[in-house]
Amino acid sequence: MTVAKTLHEFLEARDIPESVLRHSHTSCSSETAEAAHVPGRQLAKGVVLRTQDDYHLLVVIPTHRRLALDKVSETYGGHLALADESELKTLFPDCEMGAVPALGMAYQLPTFVDEALLKQDTVYFEGGDHESLLGMSSETFAELFDEPAIGDFSRSNDH
């Protein structure tokens, strides 16, 4: 599989070139970081959440950290829960199951990004399959998000 069509069109419309990093097939983000030789702090992981009104949003955090659901709920202003895997196929129809791209706005999903990602030189994220990552400078990545959507949404895995 190549980069998901929706993602490709989103980036193309913004004149952002695709820098694709191929790697062996993986089944989770920590394996992806290892297979692609990318530090976990630079690999963005998308977590899909469902609102109390059955809408969805995407939170993008570094792979080496875990979601702080309470912080996202506070920023969002309401109760949030993890979406079921069955919902992902509907939300990301041109992506393999579990290969959620970090650019939810390409799929009309409100997207929140953890500020820790933007402190990196380069950000990598799933291209829609389990064998390719897209990479771009953190400045380019940040320009794709609205300012209120950037915040502290993760915690260290040490706890």
XYZ file of C-alpha atoms in Angstrom:
159
model
C 0.000 0.000 0.000
C 1.119 3.571 -0.568
C 0.257 6.768 1.258
C -3.504 6.971 1.810
C -5.259 8.908 -0.963
C -7.016 11.300 1.438
C -3.744 12.118 3.165
C -1.906 12.524 -0.138
C -4.560 14.954 -1.445
C -4.547 16.927 1.829
C -0.767 17.431 1.669
C -0.760 18.093 -2.077
C -3.406 20.837 -1.695
C -1.063 22.573 0.779
C 2.048 22.120 -1.395
C 3.706 19.939 1.209
C 5.997 17.347 -0.380
C 5.715 13.775 0.847
C 8.865 12.390 2.382
C 8.137 8.679 2.790
C 10.210 6.412 5.004
C 9.595 2.713 4.285
C 10.069 0.051 6.967
C 9.204 -3.583 7.608
C 5.600 -4.391 8.523
C 4.814 -3.555 12.167
C 1.790 -3.878 14.406
C 2.294 -1.121 16.983
C 3.924 2.287 17.216
C 6.864 1.172 19.363
C 7.689 -1.539 16.785
C 7.356 1.066 14.032
C 9.843 3.399 15.732
C 12.328 0.546 16.054
C 11.848 -0.775 12.494
C 12.121 2.711 10.960
C 15.055 3.726 13.217
C 13.095 6.762 14.421
C 13.195 7.938 18.062
C 9.842 7.465 19.811
C 9.796 11.159 20.702
C 9.685 11.983 16.954
C 7.036 9.414 15.987
C 3.482 10.736 16.251
C 0.779 8.329 17.350
C -2.873 9.156 16.693
C -5.476 8.233 19.321
C -9.122 8.489 18.305
C -11.586 9.598 20.970
C -15.392 9.680 21.021
C -17.337 12.533 22.614
C -20.459 12.150 24.725
C -22.411 13.180 21.585
C -20.814 10.396 19.480
C -18.538 12.720 17.530
C -14.877 11.883 17.133
C -11.593 13.701 17.499
C -7.963 12.751 17.127
C -5.219 13.394 19.654
C -1.635 13.126 18.418
C 1.057 12.321 20.957
C 4.656 11.068 20.812
C 4.907 7.278 20.695
C 7.075 7.154 23.814
C 4.379 8.847 25.921
C 0.813 7.926 26.881
C -2.425 9.826 26.439
C -3.544 12.073 29.306
C -7.285 11.710 28.766
C -8.092 14.090 31.622
C -6.040 16.880 30.026
C -7.684 16.393 26.627
C -11.161 16.300 28.221
C -10.421 19.550 30.048
C -9.279 21.252 26.836
C -12.198 19.830 24.866
C -14.680 20.776 27.580
C -16.508 17.471 27.944
C -16.316 13.754 28.596
C -14.240 11.714 26.146
C -13.645 7.984 25.724
C -11.427 5.867 23.499
C -13.108 5.005 20.216
C -13.649 1.348 19.351
C -11.534 -0.213 16.632
C -14.712 -0.806 14.631
C -15.177 2.976 14.351
C -11.724 3.489 12.818
C -12.563 1.852 9.483
C -15.422 4.324 8.981
C -13.300 7.311 10.013
C -10.224 6.294 7.982
C -11.647 4.276 5.063
C -8.484 4.374 2.938
C -6.139 3.304 5.754
C -5.219 -0.085 7.120
C -6.750 -0.905 10.501
C -4.690 0.746 13.224
C -2.574 2.881 10.887
C -4.163 6.167 11.944
C -2.499 9.198 10.309
C -1.629 12.093 12.622
C -3.493 14.565 10.396
C -7.091 13.968 11.410
C -8.133 17.225 9.790
C -7.560 15.526 6.415
C -10.456 13.269 7.468
C -12.596 16.111 8.873
C -11.705 15.233 12.459
C -10.840 17.923 14.983
C -7.210 17.220 15.862
C -5.258 18.067 18.985
C -1.458 17.760 18.956
C 0.813 17.356 21.943
C 3.324 20.198 22.192
C 6.142 17.716 22.960
C 6.102 16.650 19.283
C 6.670 20.208 18.146
C 9.914 20.415 20.135
C 11.502 17.897 17.761
C 13.352 18.769 14.540
C 11.365 16.210 12.533
C 7.986 14.558 13.070
C 7.089 11.187 11.543
C 3.614 9.645 11.326
C 1.713 6.772 9.742
C 1.003 7.161 6.047
C -2.094 4.956 6.215
C -0.430 1.555 6.289
C 1.930 -0.382 8.555
C 4.973 -0.092 6.288
C 5.481 3.616 5.650
C 5.905 6.812 7.606
C 5.658 10.367 6.411
C 8.199 12.817 7.758
C 8.333 16.593 7.866
C 9.896 19.365 9.890
C 8.119 20.157 13.123
C 7.559 23.706 11.825
C 5.680 22.414 8.783
C 3.770 19.947 10.954
C 2.784 22.716 13.417
C 1.540 24.983 10.623
C -1.134 22.400 9.809
C -2.777 22.818 13.226
C -4.859 25.613 14.722
C -3.179 27.173 17.755
C -5.858 26.143 20.319
C -5.379 22.527 19.216
C -1.797 22.477 20.518
C -1.288 21.636 24.184
C -0.018 19.277 26.853
C -1.977 16.072 26.182
C 0.404 13.305 27.252
C 2.249 11.871 30.220
C 5.519 10.044 30.634
C 5.292 6.265 30.482
C 7.307 6.107 33.723
C 4.195 6.218 35.909
